[in-house]
mmCIF file of C-alpha atoms in Angstrom:
data_model
loop_
_atom_site.group_PDB
_atom_site.id
_atom_site.type_symbol
_atom_site.label_atom_id
_atom_site.label_comp_id
_atom_site.label_asym_id
_atom_site.label_seq_id
_atom_site.Cartn_x
_atom_site.Cartn_y
_atom_site.Cartn_z
ATOM 1 C CA MET A 257 90.151 46.542 30.632
ATOM 2 C CA SER A 258 87.321 48.234 29.435
ATOM 3 C CA LYS A 259 87.186 46.199 26.375
ATOM 4 C CA LEU A 260 87.646 42.925 28.344
ATOM 5 C CA GLY A 261 84.698 44.093 30.480
ATOM 6 C CA LYS A 262 82.549 44.812 27.388
ATOM 7 C CA TYR A 263 83.430 41.328 25.940
ATOM 8 C CA LEU A 264 82.191 39.634 29.094
ATOM 9 C CA ILE A 265 79.111 41.783 29.108
ATOM 10 C CA PHE A 266 78.687 40.790 25.574
ATOM 11 C CA LEU A 267 78.925 37.069 26.656
ATOM 12 C CA GLY A 268 76.498 37.316 29.304
ATOM 13 C CA LYS A 269 73.926 38.816 26.827
ATOM 14 C CA LEU A 270 74.103 35.633 24.637
ATOM 15 C CA PHE A 271 72.136 33.730 27.266
ATOM 16 C CA THR A 272 69.514 36.546 28.287
ATOM 17 C CA ASN A 273 66.112 36.478 26.792
ATOM 18 C CA PRO A 274 66.854 33.768 24.136
ATOM 19 C CA GLU A 275 64.694 32.418 21.492
ATOM 20 C CA LYS A 276 62.765 29.242 21.322
ATOM 21 C CA PHE A 277 65.053 26.134 21.128
ATOM 22 C CA ARG A 278 63.743 25.152 17.616
ATOM 23 C CA VAL A 279 64.649 28.466 16.242
ATOM 24 C CA TYR A 280 68.233 27.814 17.166
ATOM 25 C CA VAL A 281 68.184 24.063 15.881
ATOM 26 C CA SER A 282 68.015 25.292 12.236
ATOM 27 C CA LEU A 283 70.611 28.134 12.721
ATOM 28 C CA VAL A 284 73.080 25.843 14.398
ATOM 29 C CA ILE A 285 72.844 23.343 11.572
ATOM 30 C CA GLN A 286 73.429 26.037 8.968
ATOM 31 C CA GLU A 287 76.371 27.307 10.688
ATOM 32 C CA CYS A 288 77.739 23.928 11.144
ATOM 33 C CA MET A 289 77.693 23.473 7.478
ATOM 34 C CA ASP A 290 79.331 26.996 6.685
ATOM 35 C CA ILE A 291 82.121 26.469 9.351
ATOM 36 C CA GLY A 292 82.569 22.658 9.148
ATOM 37 C CA ILE A 293 82.081 21.649 5.639
ATOM 38 C CA ASN A 294 83.711 24.853 4.159
ATOM 39 C CA SER A 295 86.750 24.245 6.191
ATOM 40 C CA LEU A 296 87.416 20.727 5.263
ATOM 41 C CA LEU A 297 89.686 21.476 2.273
ATOM 42 C CA ILE A 298 92.023 23.809 4.152
ATOM 43 C CA VAL A 299 92.271 21.616 7.202
ATOM 44 C CA THR A 300 93.152 18.544 4.878
ATOM 45 C CA ILE A 301 95.903 20.316 3.011
ATOM 46 C CA VAL A 302 97.458 21.927 6.276
ATOM 47 C CA ALA A 303 97.243 18.712 8.369
ATOM 48 C CA SER A 304 98.567 16.282 5.601
ATOM 49 C CA PHE A 305 101.669 18.374 4.872
ATOM 50 C CA LEU A 306 102.356 19.297 8.435
ATOM 51 C CA GLY A 307 102.548 15.442 9.377
ATOM 52 C CA ALA A 308 104.674 14.739 6.420
ATOM 53 C CA VAL A 309 107.058 17.641 7.162
ATOM 54 C CA THR A 310 107.394 16.497 10.622
ATOM 55 C CA CYS A 311 108.224 13.018 9.498
ATOM 56 C CA VAL A 312 110.816 14.048 6.913
ATOM 57 C CA GLN A 313 112.396 16.516 9.108
ATOM 58 C CA THR A 314 112.808 14.215 12.137
ATOM 59 C CA ALA A 315 114.087 11.488 9.964
ATOM 60 C CA ALA A 316 116.682 13.865 8.498
ATOM 61 C CA ASN A 317 117.977 14.586 12.180
ATOM 62 C CA MET A 318 117.938 10.907 13.326
ATOM 63 C CA ASP A 319 121.413 10.087 12.291
ATOM 64 C CA ASN A 320 122.329 8.063 15.372
ATOM 65 C CA PRO A 321 122.371 4.305 14.467
ATOM 66 C CA PHE A 322 121.616 3.343 17.965
ATOM 67 C CA VAL A 323 118.109 5.335 17.904
ATOM 68 C CA PRO A 324 115.339 2.984 16.460
ATOM 69 C CA GLN A 325 113.408 3.983 13.351
ATOM 70 C CA TYR A 326 109.924 3.778 15.128
ATOM 71 C CA ILE A 327 110.944 6.826 17.261
ATOM 72 C CA ILE A 328 110.261 8.797 14.161
ATOM 73 C CA SER A 329 106.571 7.855 14.042
ATOM 74 C CA LEU A 330 106.269 8.328 17.582
ATOM 75 C CA ILE A 331 107.609 11.828 17.439
ATOM 76 C CA VAL A 332 105.049 12.561 14.688
ATOM 77 C CA ARG A 333 102.182 10.938 16.542
ATOM 78 C CA ASP A 334 102.908 12.806 19.945
ATOM 79 C CA SER A 335 103.581 16.172 18.380
ATOM 80 C CA THR A 336 100.494 15.947 16.218
ATOM 81 C CA LEU A 337 98.127 14.976 18.802
ATOM 82 C CA LEU A 338 99.599 17.554 21.422
ATOM 83 C CA GLU A 339 100.304 20.414 19.273
ATOM 84 C CA LEU A 340 99.977 20.250 15.494
ATOM 85 C CA GLY A 341 96.645 18.813 15.262
ATOM 86 C CA PRO A 342 94.452 21.036 17.608
ATOM 87 C CA THR A 343 96.637 24.498 17.823
ATOM 88 C CA ILE A 344 98.041 24.946 14.326
ATOM 89 C CA THR A 345 94.456 23.938 12.918
ATOM 90 C CA CYS A 346 92.600 26.294 15.119
ATOM 91 C CA VAL A 347 95.133 29.081 14.349
ATOM 92 C CA VAL A 348 94.257 28.409 10.654
ATOM 93 C CA LEU A 349 90.528 28.415 11.277
ATOM 94 C CA SER A 350 90.831 31.516 13.190
ATOM 95 C CA GLY A 351 91.766 33.090 9.864
ATOM 96 C CA LYS A 352 89.316 31.197 7.867
ATOM 97 C CA VAL A 353 86.230 31.220 10.283
ATOM 98 C CA GLY A 354 87.042 34.107 12.404
ATOM 99 C CA SER A 355 87.416 36.624 9.533
ATOM 100 C CA SER A 356 84.179 35.135 7.978
ATOM 101 C CA ILE A 357 82.154 35.804 11.129
ATOM 102 C CA ALA A 358 83.622 39.160 11.783
ATOM 103 C CA GLY A 359 82.982 40.189 8.412
ATOM 104 C CA GLN A 360 79.368 38.952 8.216
ATOM 105 C CA LEU A 361 78.405 40.546 11.454
ATOM 106 C CA GLY A 362 80.242 43.697 10.688
ATOM 107 C CA THR A 363 78.395 44.087 7.561
ATOM 108 C CA MET A 364 75.027 43.450 9.111
ATOM 109 C CA ARG A 365 75.914 46.184 11.669
ATOM 110 C CA ILE A 366 76.899 48.784 9.109
ATOM 111 C CA THR A 367 73.665 47.921 6.984
ATOM 112 C CA GLU A 368 71.475 48.351 10.092
ATOM 113 C CA GLN A 369 70.353 44.831 10.068
ATOM 114 C CA ILE A 370 71.106 44.146 13.543
ATOM 115 C CA ASP A 371 69.275 47.445 14.610
ATOM 116 C CA ALA A 372 66.158 46.094 12.763
ATOM 117 C CA LEU A 373 66.310 42.707 14.823
ATOM 118 C CA GLU A 374 66.651 45.000 18.010
ATOM 119 C CA VAL A 375 63.688 47.083 16.930
ATOM 120 C CA MET A 376 61.607 43.880 16.505
ATOM 121 C CA GLY A 377 62.387 42.941 20.141
ATOM 122 C CA ILE A 378 64.798 40.034 19.222
ATOM 123 C CA ASN A 379 67.910 39.627 21.275
ATOM 124 C CA SER A 380 70.357 40.086 18.468
ATOM 125 C CA GLN A 381 73.410 38.739 20.512
ATOM 126 C CA SER A 382 71.605 35.336 21.133
ATOM 127 C CA TYR A 383 70.033 35.222 17.688
ATOM 128 C CA LEU A 384 73.019 35.898 15.674
ATOM 129 C CA VAL A 385 76.186 34.903 17.852
ATOM 130 C CA LEU A 386 75.063 32.013 19.908
ATOM 131 C CA PRO A 387 74.251 29.562 16.971
ATOM 132 C CA LYS A 388 77.971 30.433 15.518
ATOM 133 C CA ILE A 389 79.560 29.644 18.849
ATOM 134 C CA LEU A 390 77.586 26.393 19.399
ATOM 135 C CA ALA A 391 78.313 25.397 15.658
ATOM 136 C CA SER A 392 82.038 26.119 16.300
ATOM 137 C CA VAL A 393 82.140 24.024 19.579
ATOM 138 C CA ILE A 394 80.469 21.121 17.664
ATOM 139 C CA THR A 395 82.433 21.271 14.431
ATOM 140 C CA PHE A 396 85.982 22.207 15.616
ATOM 141 C CA PRO A 397 86.570 18.831 17.713
ATOM 142 C CA MET A 398 85.507 16.955 14.287
ATOM 143 C CA LEU A 399 88.013 18.965 12.357
ATOM 144 C CA VAL A 400 90.786 18.579 14.796
ATOM 145 C CA THR A 401 90.249 14.658 15.007
ATOM 146 C CA LEU A 402 90.315 14.718 11.170
ATOM 147 C CA ALA A 403 93.618 16.958 11.395
ATOM 148 C CA CYS A 404 95.232 14.493 13.699
ATOM 149 C CA PHE A 405 94.611 11.354 11.651
ATOM 150 C CA LEU A 406 95.634 13.136 8.377
ATOM 151 C CA GLY A 407 98.818 14.371 10.092
ATOM 152 C CA ILE A 408 99.859 11.019 11.133
ATOM 153 C CA TYR A 409 98.816 9.456 7.857
ATOM 154 C CA GLY A 410 100.786 12.253 5.846
ATOM 155 C CA GLY A 411 103.686 11.182 7.906
ATOM 156 C CA TYR A 412 103.035 7.674 7.033
ATOM 157 C CA ILE A 413 102.965 8.400 3.286
ATOM 158 C CA ALA A 414 106.038 10.668 3.498
ATOM 159 C CA GLY A 415 108.124 8.323 5.349
ATOM 160 C CA TRP A 416 107.027 5.412 2.895
ATOM 161 C CA LEU A 417 107.784 7.415 -0.387
ATOM 162 C CA THR A 418 110.984 8.932 0.757
ATOM 163 C CA GLY A 419 112.265 5.677 2.438
ATOM 164 C CA ALA A 420 113.013 7.210 5.661
ATOM 165 C CA ILE A 421 111.007 4.782 7.493
ATOM 166 C CA SER A 422 109.292 1.518 6.525
ATOM 167 C CA PRO A 423 105.430 1.179 6.901
ATOM 168 C CA GLN A 424 106.031 -1.457 9.484
ATOM 169 C CA GLU A 425 108.285 0.553 11.800
ATOM 170 C CA TYR A 426 105.977 3.510 11.375
ATOM 171 C CA ILE A 427 103.064 1.564 12.457
ATOM 172 C CA HIS A 428 104.814 0.023 15.447
ATOM 173 C CA GLY A 429 106.019 3.617 16.421
ATOM 174 C CA ILE A 430 102.491 4.806 16.382
ATOM 175 C CA GLN A 431 101.308 2.084 18.645
ATOM 176 C CA PHE A 432 104.277 2.169 20.954
ATOM 177 C CA ASN A 433 103.689 3.601 24.413
ATOM 178 C CA PHE A 434 100.396 5.337 23.194
ATOM 179 C CA LYS A 435 98.745 7.569 25.845
ATOM 180 C CA GLY A 436 94.859 7.940 25.171
ATOM 181 C CA ASN A 437 94.702 11.017 27.229
ATOM 182 C CA TYR A 438 96.582 12.869 24.537
ATOM 183 C CA MET A 439 93.522 12.589 22.272
ATOM 184 C CA PHE A 440 91.285 13.707 25.117
ATOM 185 C CA PHE A 441 93.889 16.730 25.535
ATOM 186 C CA ALA A 442 93.508 17.595 21.801
ATOM 187 C CA LEU A 443 89.651 17.592 21.900
ATOM 188 C CA VAL A 444 89.662 19.615 25.149
ATOM 189 C CA LYS A 445 91.991 22.171 23.407
ATOM 190 C CA SER A 446 89.781 22.217 20.291
ATOM 191 C CA VAL A 447 86.660 23.091 22.317
ATOM 192 C CA VAL A 448 88.229 25.948 24.221
ATOM 193 C CA PHE A 449 89.919 27.376 20.964
ATOM 194 C CA ALA A 450 86.311 26.952 19.200
ATOM 195 C CA PHE A 451 84.678 29.155 21.746
ATOM 196 C CA LEU A 452 87.436 31.799 21.916
ATOM 197 C CA ILE A 453 87.632 32.037 18.031
ATOM 198 C CA ALA A 454 83.942 32.388 17.516
ATOM 199 C CA SER A 455 83.178 34.555 20.391
ATOM 200 C CA ILE A 456 86.180 37.033 19.881
ATOM 201 C CA ALA A 457 85.268 37.175 16.071
ATOM 202 C CA SER A 458 81.613 37.853 16.754
ATOM 203 C CA PHE A 459 82.650 40.353 19.176
ATOM 204 C CA GLN A 460 84.736 42.355 16.767
ATOM 205 C CA GLY A 461 82.050 42.116 14.069
ATOM 206 C CA PHE A 462 79.069 42.870 16.349
ATOM 207 C CA TYR A 463 80.458 46.435 17.448
ATOM 208 C CA THR A 464 81.839 47.304 14.115
ATOM 209 C CA LYS A 465 81.250 51.117 13.332
ATOM 210 C CA GLY A 466 81.613 53.091 10.379
ATOM 211 C CA GLY A 467 81.645 51.803 6.730
ATOM 212 C CA ALA A 468 83.277 49.019 4.443
ATOM 213 C CA TYR A 469 86.786 49.935 5.686
ATOM 214 C CA GLU A 470 85.902 49.504 9.335
ATOM 215 C CA VAL A 471 84.538 45.948 8.505
ATOM 216 C CA GLY A 472 87.875 44.930 6.868
ATOM 217 C CA LYS A 473 89.659 46.274 10.212
ATOM 218 C CA ALA A 474 87.225 44.264 12.422
ATOM 219 C CA SER A 475 87.968 41.108 10.560
ATOM 220 C CA THR A 476 91.736 41.686 10.902
ATOM 221 C CA ALA A 477 91.562 42.415 14.399
ATOM 222 C CA ALA A 478 89.331 39.247 14.967
ATOM 223 C CA VAL A 479 91.996 37.148 13.423
ATOM 224 C CA THR A 480 94.867 38.800 15.334
ATOM 225 C CA ASN A 481 93.146 38.728 18.737
ATOM 226 C CA SER A 482 91.756 35.157 18.353
ATOM 227 C CA CYS A 483 95.287 33.900 17.415
ATOM 228 C CA ILE A 484 96.584 35.635 20.466
ATOM 229 C CA ALA A 485 93.929 34.186 22.521
ATOM 230 C CA VAL A 486 94.482 30.691 21.214
ATOM 231 C CA LEU A 487 98.151 30.672 21.850
ATOM 232 C CA ILE A 488 97.650 31.974 25.619
ATOM 233 C CA ALA A 489 94.888 29.331 26.051
ATOM 234 C CA ASP A 490 97.340 26.709 24.678
ATOM 235 C CA TYR A 491 99.971 27.494 27.259
ATOM 236 C CA LEU A 492 97.550 27.533 30.073
ATOM 237 C CA LEU A 493 95.884 24.210 29.054
ATOM 238 C CA ALA A 494 99.161 22.640 28.678
ATOM 239 C CA GLN A 495 100.126 23.763 32.129
ATOM 240 C CA LEU A 496 96.686 22.396 33.635
ATOM 241 C CA LEU A 497 96.318 19.121 31.677
ATOM 242 C CA VAL A 498 99.820 18.055 30.918
ATOM 243 C CA GLY A 499 102.087 19.852 33.178
#
């Protein structure tokens, strides 16, 4: 409970005594490049193969001749939009982005760079952490949208190459009984997950004590805690928005 309280106080300090708006613009743009562009490759690979595996495994278990083929792509579409796209992508990003943020802030803490900012009268939480959270909230929905598209497209390619489902049937299944609120649900999840991952990783890195060994421990704790937070938030959001 004490750590939770410290985390909430940490979040509150992000918005006290902030810097000028123009200072944050360049910082947020740079963080968007670091978080978004540098994560494109891993998101592309993970999402494409998740969609392909989902299609192949679903087709392998659809041995009932009375079940139409387009159900395969319908399952790929719904599972990708509801779970695989936002949740698995953000779990992967918690390892990629979370460890990077915690390691960066932890290194700044043990080398006394954060102390130097505070001596100069700068709100170090707001200056260092807020741009990372804003950049995550901006870029994560873009990455999740890309992941959802690539997951569905990866299923299309896998179904076509293996002969599990024809391209016409796959496209029909994608369009069949489509619910637009599923994409809205995925974007809401991505924003919530982005905030949790960036804030928890920043909290772990910001309060690092010791040396290089503790920086590694902070990075590990950031990934572990953010993954747990993402999974808990995933369940709660599913209850609120879908259930």
